[in-house]
Amino acid sequence: VNGNRLDAHFAKAGGFFANATNNIPQMYGRGFEPDLKTRLVMRNAVAGNSVFAGKAPDRRYFVLAATRLANLIKTIRTIQPKALASEHGIDPRHETITVLGHSQGTIITLLAQAILKQQGQRCVDCIIMVDTPYSLYATEDDGNQTGHGKLKTLIDIVNVVTSEPHTVPDLADLLITAEQSGGRAGANWSKTCGKRLDKNGKSWITFDERDNRGKVYLYFCPEDTVVGLKKVHGIGTFGVPDEVPADGTAAKHGKTMPAMTALAPKRFHQRMWTRMERDDNGNGKFKKVLVGTSPARVPVRDRFERLTPGPDTDGTMLGTVLESSKNAALQASFTRNDIRFINGEELKPPCEPDLYGGEIVKGGPRPGHADVAGMMTPDDVTKNVSLGNQYASFKWITVETTRNPLTSIESYKTAFNQGKAIDGQSQNWRVVPDTSVTSMVKNALLPIVPPQYLIQREQTPNEARLDMQQNPDAREPNNYHSGVLHSTENHRWVTAMDVAIGQAVTLDDPVWRELLILMADWKMDRAAVIKIKGNANFGRLPPKTQEFILACSNYYISGTFPEEHVSATMPPLVTSELTPAAVAAQEQAQAEYYKQEAQKAQMMYGNKTLGEVFQGMPR
């Protein structure tokens, strides 16, 4: 559809990359439309096989995702518990929920909280935002939203999540000696501290326990080149500075708006995950910047580090020039000694970040040398995006030689494809001159002999997938947009300490657990619907929830958007504020509309008064 490769369910795994937003209001509007510059980049495959930015659908499927998340959270806290749980006073409305969101999922998570608040429901207990594209600046392609509107929305949503932390159950109720603990906590755990084995699994270390209910965490990576693009300028790359430039209605009150200064007192915490290595002791020994040191004001870029998110080079001299030029053109930049208040709680021990997970060729800074991006083998989604990109090019394989440049390729194509599955077929065939050295020498020595031509086919999808998996030339530089997520150790030593702990009685019931997991999966095909309807607890859900689940399934199966279940109006916590240029354009369009309507009326009624016009109308 519009050049986008969809699967049999009208879905696009990985989403429409160009449809991503850096704010909430834009998710209620029309989809991405490529300009001339973007179309030229795509047609010439300048960005490579795996990048396609074609016309995309309306973005309201993001709003549907937020509505589904809000519905799931509400369902978890309103289900009927098992009789045994009820006897012990364990009520699902006290369920402790943490959402770990990544990229666009973080903005969907924020909107879900605004929807819950509008419905009078309790928000999740804790949010961890990883590599979010959410921005606090007015950018080129953000639906003309002001930085002030974005900042106010973030502050207001953070406030409803954190202002009244839920306190049931008390963490003391999780002690192994407590009646209802269920044995979840070990003998060395208390509500203030616990013990765990170190990374080597040999020595016990003591860590501080804390109640993370009513907190929002931001994990940002200054080397994330995706949300570091100028058109995005996301806090997932740049973090939240103390202040940001004032615009919109805030411009009346000064040149800047308090950002982290306003968010930090509201239990908003940020942690920096950087690949940079620094000589903090001045002894010439460069070490990784640890995550979880004592809260402090930290430079995102020191005096020796580059100002753009992207790496300095791909490891070659030409690459250094190309990368530097590309970074300057596409990426927003830090300023020298740009400071962030890193106020995530101290971890014991602090974590040495691993941002190189999944790399075939490991990248990273080298003291005294340029920073090199690691190389990644394309994953399944990337392979499918490449295969669906009409402008992508794959290897050509010679099938036969001929002296006739007008040879028909149809017979070769039919014979090759016959009886094969679609992914084993080759659709693109051609006849081209043989430019090999041997052929050219023969042509020169025997000019009376007609030159040789090659009958070639493009790789089949299966061959292309295998080639992308095995061929080093098919590897792509890591953009570090998922660097934090790609290492389990990052989560073991940091995320595990930041999630909220408490009650999870709904997961104790295997029937409810199965239903909730099925509800959470957006890929609701017919097999999933059969499981959902067959679940003993499906009939215990409110009728509206049942209807909503089936409508979401119908959307996945047939592509029919569930309009009646998705509000077209933003919840009150979301502030939509247009830039002055957008307001002027809107007013101009409105004036033009009224002018055209007046001209139509003039042509229809001439100079008649309203009384004369109405006089001729039937009563």
Coordinates of C-alpha atoms in Angstrom, one line a residue:
V1 CA 0.0 0.0 0.0
N2 CA 1.7 3.2 -1.2
G3 CA 4.8 1.3 -1.5
N4 CA 4.7 -0.2 2.0
R5 CA 4.9 -3.9 2.3
L6 CA 2.1 -5.3 4.4
D7 CA 1.5 -8.8 5.5
A8 CA -1.6 -10.9 5.1
H9 CA -3.2 -9.1 8.1
F10 CA -2.7 -5.6 6.6
A11 CA 0.0 -5.1 9.2
K12 CA 3.6 -3.9 9.0
A13 CA 6.0 -5.5 11.5
G14 CA 8.1 -2.9 13.1
G15 CA 5.6 -0.2 12.2
F16 CA 5.7 2.6 9.6
F17 CA 9.1 4.1 10.6
A18 CA 8.3 7.5 9.0
N19 CA 5.0 7.6 10.9
A20 CA 6.6 7.9 14.3
T21 CA 5.9 11.1 16.3
N22 CA 7.7 13.1 19.0
N23 CA 4.4 14.2 20.7
I24 CA 0.9 13.0 21.5
P25 CA -1.4 15.3 19.4
Q26 CA 0.3 14.2 16.2
M27 CA -0.9 10.7 16.8
Y28 CA -4.5 11.9 16.3
G29 CA -3.7 13.2 12.8
R30 CA -2.9 12.2 9.3
G31 CA 0.1 10.0 8.4
F32 CA 3.5 10.8 7.0
E33 CA 3.7 12.1 3.5
P34 CA 7.1 12.2 1.8
D35 CA 8.3 15.5 0.4
L36 CA 10.4 15.7 -2.8
K37 CA 13.7 15.4 -1.0
T38 CA 12.5 12.2 0.8
R39 CA 11.2 10.7 -2.5
L40 CA 14.5 11.3 -4.2
V41 CA 16.4 9.7 -1.3
M42 CA 14.1 6.6 -1.5
R43 CA 14.2 6.2 -5.3
N44 CA 17.9 6.3 -5.3
A45 CA 18.2 4.0 -2.2
V46 CA 20.6 6.5 -0.7
A47 CA 19.6 5.3 2.8
G48 CA 20.1 1.7 1.9
N49 CA 17.7 -1.2 1.2
S50 CA 16.1 -1.3 4.7
V51 CA 14.9 2.3 4.9
F52 CA 11.6 3.1 3.2
A53 CA 9.6 6.3 3.9
G54 CA 6.5 6.2 1.8
K55 CA 3.1 7.6 2.4
A56 CA 1.7 6.2 5.6
P57 CA -1.8 5.7 7.0
D58 CA -3.5 8.0 9.5
R59 CA -1.7 7.7 12.9
R60 CA -4.8 6.8 14.9
Y61 CA -3.6 3.2 15.2
F62 CA -1.3 4.7 17.9
V63 CA -4.3 6.0 19.8
L64 CA -5.9 2.5 19.5
A65 CA -2.7 1.0 21.0
A66 CA -2.9 3.5 23.9
T67 CA -6.6 2.7 24.3
R68 CA -5.8 -1.1 24.4
L69 CA -3.1 -0.5 27.0
A70 CA -5.4 1.6 29.2
N71 CA -8.1 -1.1 28.8
L72 CA -5.6 -3.9 29.8
I73 CA -4.5 -2.0 32.9
K74 CA -8.1 -1.3 33.9
T75 CA -9.0 -5.0 33.3
I76 CA -6.1 -6.2 35.5
R77 CA -7.4 -4.1 38.4
T78 CA -11.1 -4.9 38.1
I79 CA -11.2 -8.6 37.6
Q80 CA -12.7 -11.0 40.1
P81 CA -10.0 -12.7 42.2
K82 CA -10.0 -16.3 43.2
A83 CA -12.0 -17.2 46.3
L84 CA -8.8 -17.9 48.3
A85 CA -7.4 -14.4 47.5
S86 CA -10.7 -12.8 48.5
E87 CA -10.7 -14.7 51.8
H88 CA -7.3 -13.1 52.6
G89 CA -8.3 -9.7 51.5
I90 CA -6.2 -9.6 48.4
D91 CA -7.9 -7.3 46.0
P92 CA -6.8 -6.9 42.3
R93 CA -7.3 -3.1 42.5
H94 CA -4.0 -3.0 44.4
E95 CA -2.1 -4.7 41.6
T96 CA 1.3 -3.2 41.1
I97 CA 2.0 -2.4 37.4
T98 CA 5.2 -1.2 35.7
V99 CA 5.3 -0.4 32.0
L100 CA 8.7 -0.6 30.3
G101 CA 8.2 1.3 27.1
H102 CA 10.6 1.7 24.1
S103 CA 10.6 4.3 21.4
Q104 CA 7.1 5.1 20.1
G105 CA 5.8 2.8 22.8
T106 CA 6.8 5.3 25.4
I107 CA 4.5 8.0 23.9
I108 CA 1.7 5.4 23.7
T109 CA 2.3 4.7 27.4
L110 CA 2.0 8.4 28.3
L111 CA -1.3 8.7 26.3
A112 CA -2.7 5.6 28.0
Q113 CA -2.2 7.2 31.4
A114 CA -4.1 10.3 30.2
I115 CA -6.9 8.0 29.1
L116 CA -7.0 6.2 32.4
K117 CA -7.1 9.5 34.3
Q118 CA -10.0 10.7 32.1
Q119 CA -11.9 7.5 32.9
G120 CA -11.3 8.0 36.7
Q121 CA -8.9 5.0 36.8
R122 CA -5.6 4.7 38.6
C123 CA -2.5 5.0 36.4
V124 CA 0.3 2.5 36.4
D125 CA 2.7 2.6 39.4
C126 CA 5.9 3.1 37.4
I127 CA 6.9 4.0 33.9
I128 CA 10.4 3.3 32.5
M129 CA 10.9 5.2 29.2
V130 CA 13.7 3.8 27.0
D131 CA 15.0 5.7 24.0
T132 CA 11.8 7.8 23.7
P133 CA 11.3 10.1 20.7
Y134 CA 9.3 12.5 22.9
S135 CA 10.6 16.0 22.4
L136 CA 10.5 19.2 24.4
Y137 CA 11.3 21.3 21.3
A138 CA 9.3 22.6 18.3
T139 CA 10.7 20.6 15.4
E140 CA 10.3 20.5 11.6
D141 CA 8.0 17.5 11.3
D142 CA 6.0 17.4 14.6
G143 CA 2.5 18.4 13.4
N144 CA 3.4 22.1 14.2
Q145 CA 3.3 21.5 18.0
T146 CA 5.1 23.9 20.3
G147 CA 7.8 22.8 22.7
H148 CA 5.7 24.4 25.5
G149 CA 2.7 22.2 24.7
K150 CA 4.9 19.1 24.7
L151 CA 6.5 20.0 28.0
K152 CA 3.2 20.8 29.7
T153 CA 1.8 17.5 28.6
L154 CA 4.7 15.6 29.9
I155 CA 4.7 17.4 33.2
D156 CA 0.9 16.9 33.7
I157 CA 1.0 13.2 32.9
V158 CA 4.1 12.6 35.0
N159 CA 2.3 14.4 37.8
V160 CA -0.8 12.1 37.8
V161 CA 1.4 9.0 37.7
T162 CA 3.6 10.1 40.6
S163 CA 1.7 12.5 42.8
E164 CA -0.1 9.8 44.9
P165 CA 2.0 6.7 45.1
H166 CA -0.1 3.6 45.9
T167 CA 0.9 2.1 49.3
V168 CA -1.0 -1.2 49.3
P169 CA 0.5 -3.6 49.9
D170 CA 3.2 -2.4 52.2
L171 CA 6.6 -3.8 51.2
A172 CA 6.8 -5.3 54.6
D173 CA 4.0 -7.6 53.6
L174 CA 6.4 -9.2 51.1
L175 CA 8.8 -10.4 53.8
I176 CA 9.3 -14.2 53.8
T177 CA 7.9 -14.2 57.3
A178 CA 4.7 -12.4 56.3
E179 CA 1.5 -14.4 56.1
Q180 CA 0.7 -13.5 52.5
S181 CA 4.2 -13.2 51.1
G182 CA 3.8 -16.4 49.1
G183 CA 7.5 -17.0 49.5
R184 CA 8.4 -14.4 46.8
A185 CA 11.1 -12.7 48.8
G186 CA 14.2 -14.5 50.0
A187 CA 15.4 -14.8 53.6
N188 CA 18.0 -12.0 52.9
W189 CA 15.5 -9.5 51.7
S190 CA 13.8 -6.7 53.7
K191 CA 11.9 -3.5 52.6
T192 CA 15.1 -1.5 53.0
C193 CA 17.8 -3.8 51.6
G194 CA 18.5 -7.1 50.1
K195 CA 21.3 -9.4 49.0
R196 CA 22.2 -10.9 45.6
L197 CA 25.1 -12.7 44.0
D198 CA 27.6 -10.6 42.1
K199 CA 28.1 -10.9 38.3
N200 CA 30.5 -13.8 38.9
G201 CA 28.0 -15.6 41.0
K202 CA 30.5 -16.1 43.8
S203 CA 30.1 -13.3 46.4
W204 CA 27.0 -11.8 48.0
I205 CA 26.5 -8.0 47.7
T206 CA 24.0 -5.9 49.6
F207 CA 21.8 -3.4 47.7
D208 CA 19.4 -0.8 48.8
E209 CA 15.7 -1.7 48.4
R210 CA 13.2 1.1 47.6
D211 CA 9.6 1.5 46.8
N212 CA 9.4 2.6 43.2
R213 CA 5.6 3.1 43.1
G214 CA 4.8 6.5 41.8
K215 CA 7.9 7.1 39.7
V216 CA 8.8 7.8 36.1
Y217 CA 12.3 6.9 34.8
L218 CA 13.9 8.1 31.6
Y219 CA 16.7 6.0 30.1
F220 CA 18.5 8.1 27.5
C221 CA 21.4 7.2 25.2
P222 CA 23.3 10.2 23.8
E223 CA 24.5 7.9 20.9
D224 CA 21.0 7.0 19.8
T225 CA 21.0 8.3 16.2
V226 CA 17.3 7.6 15.5
V227 CA 15.7 9.9 18.0
G228 CA 18.7 12.1 17.7
L229 CA 17.6 13.2 14.2
K230 CA 16.9 16.9 13.8
K231 CA 13.2 16.2 13.0
V232 CA 12.8 14.3 16.2
H233 CA 15.1 15.8 18.8
G234 CA 13.9 13.3 21.3
I235 CA 14.8 13.2 25.0
G236 CA 15.7 9.5 24.5
T237 CA 18.9 10.9 23.0
F238 CA 19.3 14.3 24.6
G239 CA 17.9 13.7 28.0
V240 CA 15.9 16.4 29.8
P241 CA 17.9 19.6 30.4
D242 CA 17.2 21.9 33.3
E243 CA 15.5 24.4 30.9
V244 CA 14.4 24.4 27.3
P245 CA 13.7 27.4 25.0
A246 CA 10.4 29.0 25.6
D247 CA 7.8 29.2 22.9
G248 CA 4.0 29.3 22.5
T249 CA 2.2 31.0 25.4
A250 CA 5.3 30.5 27.6
A251 CA 7.3 32.9 25.5
K252 CA 5.5 35.8 27.2
H253 CA 7.2 34.9 30.5
G254 CA 10.8 34.5 29.5
K255 CA 13.3 33.0 27.1
T256 CA 13.3 29.5 28.8
M257 CA 11.0 27.1 30.4
P258 CA 11.9 24.9 33.4
A259 CA 12.1 21.3 32.3
M260 CA 14.1 19.0 34.6
T261 CA 13.8 21.7 37.2
A262 CA 10.1 21.1 37.1
L263 CA 10.1 17.4 36.6
A264 CA 12.7 16.3 39.2
P265 CA 10.5 17.3 42.2
K266 CA 7.7 15.2 40.7
R267 CA 9.7 12.0 41.1
F268 CA 10.9 12.0 37.5
H269 CA 14.3 10.3 37.3
Q270 CA 16.7 10.1 34.4
R271 CA 19.7 7.8 33.8
M272 CA 22.3 8.3 31.1
W273 CA 23.5 5.3 29.1
T274 CA 26.5 6.4 27.0
R275 CA 29.1 4.6 25.0
M276 CA 31.6 7.3 25.7
E277 CA 34.6 6.4 27.8
R278 CA 36.2 9.1 30.0
D279 CA 39.4 9.7 31.9
D280 CA 37.8 11.1 35.0
N281 CA 40.9 10.7 37.2
G282 CA 43.3 12.3 34.7
N283 CA 45.6 9.3 34.7
G284 CA 45.1 8.5 31.0
K285 CA 43.0 5.5 31.7
F286 CA 39.6 5.7 29.9
K287 CA 36.7 3.9 31.5
K288 CA 33.0 3.5 30.8
V289 CA 30.6 5.9 32.3
L290 CA 28.8 3.9 35.0
V291 CA 25.0 3.9 35.4
G292 CA 23.8 4.3 38.9
T293 CA 26.5 6.4 40.5
S294 CA 25.3 9.0 43.1
P295 CA 22.9 11.6 41.6
A296 CA 25.0 14.4 40.1
R297 CA 25.1 17.0 37.4
V298 CA 26.9 15.3 34.5
P299 CA 28.2 16.6 31.1
V300 CA 26.6 14.7 28.2
R301 CA 29.6 15.6 26.1
D302 CA 32.9 16.6 27.6
R303 CA 35.5 18.9 25.9
F304 CA 37.0 16.1 23.8
E305 CA 33.9 14.4 22.6
R306 CA 31.9 15.0 19.4
L307 CA 28.7 17.0 19.6
T308 CA 26.5 14.9 17.4
P309 CA 24.9 11.6 18.5
G310 CA 26.3 9.6 15.6
P311 CA 29.7 7.9 15.4
D312 CA 32.6 9.9 13.9
T313 CA 33.5 7.2 11.4
D314 CA 32.8 3.7 10.0
G315 CA 36.5 3.0 10.4
T316 CA 37.8 4.4 7.1
M317 CA 39.2 7.8 6.2
L318 CA 36.5 8.3 3.6
G319 CA 34.0 7.1 6.2
T320 CA 35.1 9.7 8.6
V321 CA 34.3 12.5 6.1
L322 CA 31.0 10.9 5.1
E323 CA 29.8 10.2 8.6
S324 CA 30.7 13.7 9.9
S325 CA 28.9 15.3 7.0
K326 CA 25.9 13.1 7.4
N327 CA 25.7 13.6 11.1
A328 CA 25.9 17.4 10.7
A329 CA 23.1 17.4 8.1
L330 CA 20.7 15.0 9.8
Q331 CA 21.3 15.1 13.6
A332 CA 20.6 17.6 16.2
S333 CA 23.6 18.4 18.3
F334 CA 24.6 18.8 21.9
T335 CA 26.5 21.9 23.1
R336 CA 30.0 21.6 24.6
N337 CA 29.8 20.6 28.3
D338 CA 26.0 20.2 28.0
I339 CA 24.9 19.3 31.6
R340 CA 22.2 17.0 32.7
F341 CA 20.9 16.4 36.2
I342 CA 21.3 12.6 36.4
N343 CA 19.0 11.9 39.5
G344 CA 18.3 8.2 39.2
E345 CA 18.9 6.6 42.6
E346 CA 22.4 5.3 43.4
L347 CA 22.8 1.6 42.6
K348 CA 24.9 -0.8 44.6
P349 CA 27.0 -1.7 42.7
P350 CA 26.8 0.8 39.8
C351 CA 26.4 -0.9 36.4
E352 CA 28.9 -0.8 33.6
P353 CA 26.6 -0.4 30.6
D354 CA 26.7 -2.8 27.7
L355 CA 25.3 -1.1 24.6
Y356 CA 26.9 -3.4 22.0
G357 CA 24.5 -6.4 22.3
G358 CA 23.8 -8.1 19.0
E359 CA 26.8 -6.6 17.2
I360 CA 28.7 -8.9 14.9
V361 CA 31.6 -6.4 14.7
K362 CA 31.8 -4.5 18.0
G363 CA 32.0 -0.8 17.8
G364 CA 32.9 1.8 20.4
P365 CA 35.3 4.7 21.1
R366 CA 39.0 4.1 21.1
P367 CA 41.2 6.4 23.2
G368 CA 43.0 8.6 20.8
H369 CA 41.0 7.3 17.8
A370 CA 37.6 8.0 16.3
D371 CA 34.4 6.3 17.5
V372 CA 33.4 3.5 15.3
A373 CA 29.8 2.2 14.9
G374 CA 29.4 -1.5 15.4
M375 CA 27.9 -3.7 12.7
M376 CA 24.6 -5.6 13.0
T377 CA 23.2 -8.5 10.9
P378 CA 19.7 -7.5 9.7
D379 CA 17.0 -9.0 11.8
D380 CA 13.8 -10.6 10.4
V381 CA 11.9 -7.3 10.3
T382 CA 14.7 -5.5 8.6
K383 CA 15.0 -8.3 6.0
N384 CA 11.3 -8.1 5.2
V385 CA 11.4 -4.3 5.0
S386 CA 14.2 -4.6 2.5
L387 CA 12.4 -7.1 0.4
G388 CA 9.3 -4.9 0.4
N389 CA 11.2 -1.8 -0.7
Q390 CA 10.5 -1.4 -4.4
Y391 CA 13.7 0.6 -4.7
A392 CA 16.0 -1.9 -3.0
S393 CA 18.5 -3.8 -5.1
F394 CA 19.7 -7.4 -4.6
K395 CA 22.2 -9.6 -6.3
W396 CA 21.7 -10.7 -9.9
I397 CA 22.5 -14.3 -10.7
T398 CA 23.4 -15.4 -14.3
V399 CA 21.2 -18.2 -15.6
E400 CA 22.3 -18.5 -19.2
T401 CA 24.3 -16.7 -21.9
T402 CA 23.1 -15.7 -25.4
R403 CA 24.2 -13.8 -28.4
N404 CA 20.8 -12.4 -29.0
P405 CA 20.1 -9.2 -26.9
L406 CA 16.4 -9.5 -27.7
T407 CA 16.0 -13.0 -26.2
S408 CA 12.7 -13.5 -24.4
I409 CA 13.1 -14.1 -20.7
E410 CA 9.6 -15.3 -20.1
S411 CA 10.3 -19.0 -20.8
Y412 CA 13.3 -18.9 -18.4
K413 CA 11.2 -17.2 -15.7
T414 CA 8.3 -19.6 -16.1
A415 CA 10.6 -22.6 -15.9
F416 CA 12.4 -21.4 -12.9
N417 CA 9.3 -20.3 -10.9
Q418 CA 7.1 -23.3 -11.7
G419 CA 6.0 -25.3 -8.7
K420 CA 7.9 -23.1 -6.2
A421 CA 6.4 -21.1 -3.2
I422 CA 6.3 -17.4 -3.7
D423 CA 9.5 -16.8 -1.6
G424 CA 11.3 -19.3 -3.8
Q425 CA 10.4 -17.5 -7.0
S426 CA 12.3 -14.7 -8.8
Q427 CA 10.2 -12.0 -10.4
N428 CA 12.8 -9.7 -11.9
W429 CA 14.7 -10.9 -14.9
R430 CA 16.9 -9.1 -17.5
V431 CA 19.3 -9.5 -20.5
V432 CA 22.5 -7.4 -20.1
P433 CA 25.9 -7.3 -21.9
D434 CA 28.6 -9.5 -20.6
T435 CA 31.2 -7.0 -19.2
S436 CA 33.6 -9.6 -17.9
V437 CA 37.2 -9.2 -18.9
T438 CA 37.2 -12.5 -20.8
S439 CA 34.2 -11.5 -22.8
M440 CA 35.6 -8.1 -23.6
V441 CA 38.9 -9.6 -24.8
K442 CA 37.0 -12.0 -27.0
N443 CA 35.0 -9.1 -28.5
A444 CA 38.2 -7.2 -29.2
L445 CA 39.9 -10.2 -30.9
L446 CA 36.9 -11.5 -32.8
P447 CA 34.9 -8.4 -33.7
I448 CA 32.9 -10.4 -36.3
V449 CA 31.4 -12.6 -33.6
P450 CA 28.3 -11.0 -31.9
P451 CA 29.0 -10.0 -28.3
Q452 CA 27.8 -12.1 -25.5
Y453 CA 24.8 -11.3 -23.3
L454 CA 23.8 -12.6 -19.9
I455 CA 20.3 -13.8 -18.9
Q456 CA 20.0 -12.9 -15.2
R457 CA 17.5 -13.2 -12.5
E458 CA 17.4 -11.3 -9.2
Q459 CA 17.7 -13.3 -6.0
T460 CA 14.6 -14.9 -4.7
P461 CA 13.3 -13.6 -1.3
N462 CA 14.7 -16.8 0.4
E463 CA 18.1 -16.3 -1.2
A464 CA 18.1 -12.6 -0.3
R465 CA 17.3 -13.4 3.3
L466 CA 20.1 -16.0 3.5
D467 CA 22.5 -13.5 1.9
M468 CA 21.6 -10.8 4.4
Q469 CA 22.1 -13.2 7.2
Q470 CA 25.6 -14.4 6.0
N471 CA 27.1 -11.7 3.8
P472 CA 29.3 -9.2 5.7
D473 CA 28.4 -6.6 3.1
A474 CA 24.8 -6.8 4.1
R475 CA 25.5 -5.7 7.7
E476 CA 24.3 -2.3 8.8
P477 CA 25.8 0.1 11.3
N478 CA 24.2 0.0 14.8
N479 CA 22.1 3.1 15.4
Y480 CA 22.1 2.3 19.2
H481 CA 18.3 3.0 19.4
S482 CA 18.0 -0.4 21.1
G483 CA 21.4 -0.5 22.7
V484 CA 20.0 -0.5 26.3
L485 CA 17.5 -3.3 25.5
H486 CA 19.9 -5.6 23.7
S487 CA 21.8 -6.6 26.8
T488 CA 20.2 -8.7 29.6
E489 CA 22.8 -7.5 32.0
N490 CA 21.6 -3.9 31.7
H491 CA 18.2 -5.1 33.0
R492 CA 19.5 -7.4 35.6
W493 CA 21.5 -4.6 37.3
V494 CA 19.5 -1.5 36.6
T495 CA 15.9 -2.1 35.3
A496 CA 15.4 -4.7 38.0
M497 CA 16.2 -2.1 40.6
D498 CA 13.8 0.5 39.1
V499 CA 10.6 -1.5 38.5
A500 CA 7.9 -1.2 41.1
I501 CA 7.3 -4.3 43.3
G502 CA 4.2 -5.1 45.2
Q503 CA 1.2 -7.3 44.4
A504 CA 0.5 -9.5 41.4
V505 CA -2.4 -11.7 42.4
T506 CA -3.9 -11.8 38.8
L507 CA -0.8 -13.6 37.6
D508 CA -1.3 -16.3 40.3
D509 CA -4.4 -17.5 38.4
P510 CA -3.2 -19.3 35.3
V511 CA -6.6 -18.8 33.5
W512 CA -6.6 -15.1 34.0
R513 CA -2.9 -14.9 33.2
E514 CA -3.5 -16.6 29.8
L515 CA -6.4 -14.3 29.0
L516 CA -4.4 -11.1 29.9
I517 CA -1.4 -12.2 27.8
L518 CA -3.7 -12.9 24.8
M519 CA -5.3 -9.5 25.3
A520 CA -1.9 -7.8 25.4
D521 CA -0.8 -9.2 22.0
W522 CA -1.9 -7.0 19.1
K523 CA -1.5 -9.8 16.7
M524 CA -5.0 -11.2 17.3
D525 CA -5.5 -13.7 14.5
R526 CA -8.3 -16.3 14.3
A527 CA -6.4 -18.8 16.3
A528 CA -6.0 -16.2 19.1
V529 CA -9.7 -15.3 19.0
I530 CA -10.6 -19.0 19.5
K531 CA -8.3 -19.1 22.5
I532 CA -9.7 -15.9 23.9
K533 CA -13.3 -17.0 23.5
G534 CA -12.5 -20.4 24.9
N535 CA -11.0 -19.0 28.0
A536 CA -13.2 -19.6 31.0
N537 CA -12.8 -16.0 32.2
F538 CA -13.7 -14.3 28.9
G539 CA -17.4 -14.3 29.8
R540 CA -16.6 -12.6 33.1
L541 CA -15.2 -9.5 31.4
P542 CA -17.6 -6.5 31.0
P543 CA -19.6 -6.7 27.7
K544 CA -17.8 -3.5 26.5
T545 CA -14.4 -5.1 27.0
Q546 CA -15.5 -8.2 25.2
E547 CA -16.7 -6.1 22.3
F548 CA -13.5 -4.1 22.2
I549 CA -11.3 -7.2 22.2
L550 CA -13.2 -8.7 19.2
A551 CA -13.1 -5.3 17.4
C552 CA -9.3 -5.2 17.8
S553 CA -9.2 -8.8 16.4
N554 CA -11.3 -7.8 13.5
Y555 CA -8.9 -4.9 12.8
Y556 CA -6.0 -7.3 12.6
I557 CA -7.9 -9.9 10.5
S558 CA -9.7 -7.6 8.1
G559 CA -8.2 -4.2 8.5
T560 CA -11.4 -2.6 9.7
F561 CA -10.4 0.2 12.1
P562 CA -12.6 0.1 15.3
E563 CA -13.8 3.7 15.1
E564 CA -16.5 3.3 17.7
H565 CA -13.9 2.3 20.4
V566 CA -11.3 4.9 19.7
S567 CA -11.9 8.5 20.7
A568 CA -11.0 11.2 18.1
T569 CA -10.7 13.7 21.0
M570 CA -7.6 14.0 23.1
P571 CA -8.0 13.6 26.8
P572 CA -7.7 16.8 29.0
L573 CA -4.2 16.0 30.2
V574 CA -2.9 16.4 26.6
T575 CA -2.1 20.0 25.6
S576 CA -2.2 20.7 21.8
E577 CA -0.6 24.1 21.1
L578 CA 0.2 25.1 17.5
T579 CA 3.2 27.1 16.5
P580 CA 2.6 30.8 15.4
A581 CA 3.3 29.8 11.8
A582 CA 0.8 27.0 12.0
V583 CA -1.8 29.3 13.5
A584 CA -1.2 31.8 10.7
A585 CA -1.5 29.1 8.0
Q586 CA -4.7 27.8 9.7
E587 CA -6.2 31.3 9.7
Q588 CA -5.2 31.9 6.1
A589 CA -6.8 28.7 5.0
Q590 CA -10.0 29.6 7.0
A591 CA -10.1 33.1 5.4
E592 CA -9.7 31.5 2.0
Y593 CA -12.5 29.1 2.7
Y594 CA -14.9 31.9 3.7
K595 CA -13.8 34.0 0.7
Q596 CA -14.7 31.1 -1.6
E597 CA -18.0 30.6 0.1
A598 CA -18.8 34.3 -0.2
Q599 CA -18.0 34.2 -3.9
K600 CA -20.4 31.2 -4.3
A601 CA -23.1 33.1 -2.5
Q602 CA -22.5 36.2 -4.7
M603 CA -22.8 34.1 -7.8
M604 CA -26.0 32.4 -6.6
Y605 CA -27.9 35.3 -5.0
G606 CA -26.3 38.5 -6.4
N607 CA -26.8 41.6 -4.3
K608 CA -30.0 40.4 -2.6
T609 CA -30.5 41.1 1.1
L610 CA -30.9 38.2 3.5
G611 CA -34.6 39.1 3.8
E612 CA -35.0 38.8 0.0
V613 CA -33.1 35.5 0.0
F614 CA -35.3 33.9 2.7
Q615 CA -38.5 35.4 1.2
G616 CA -38.1 33.2 -1.8
M617 CA -37.6 30.0 0.3
P618 CA -40.6 27.7 1.1
R619 CA -41.9 27.8 4.6

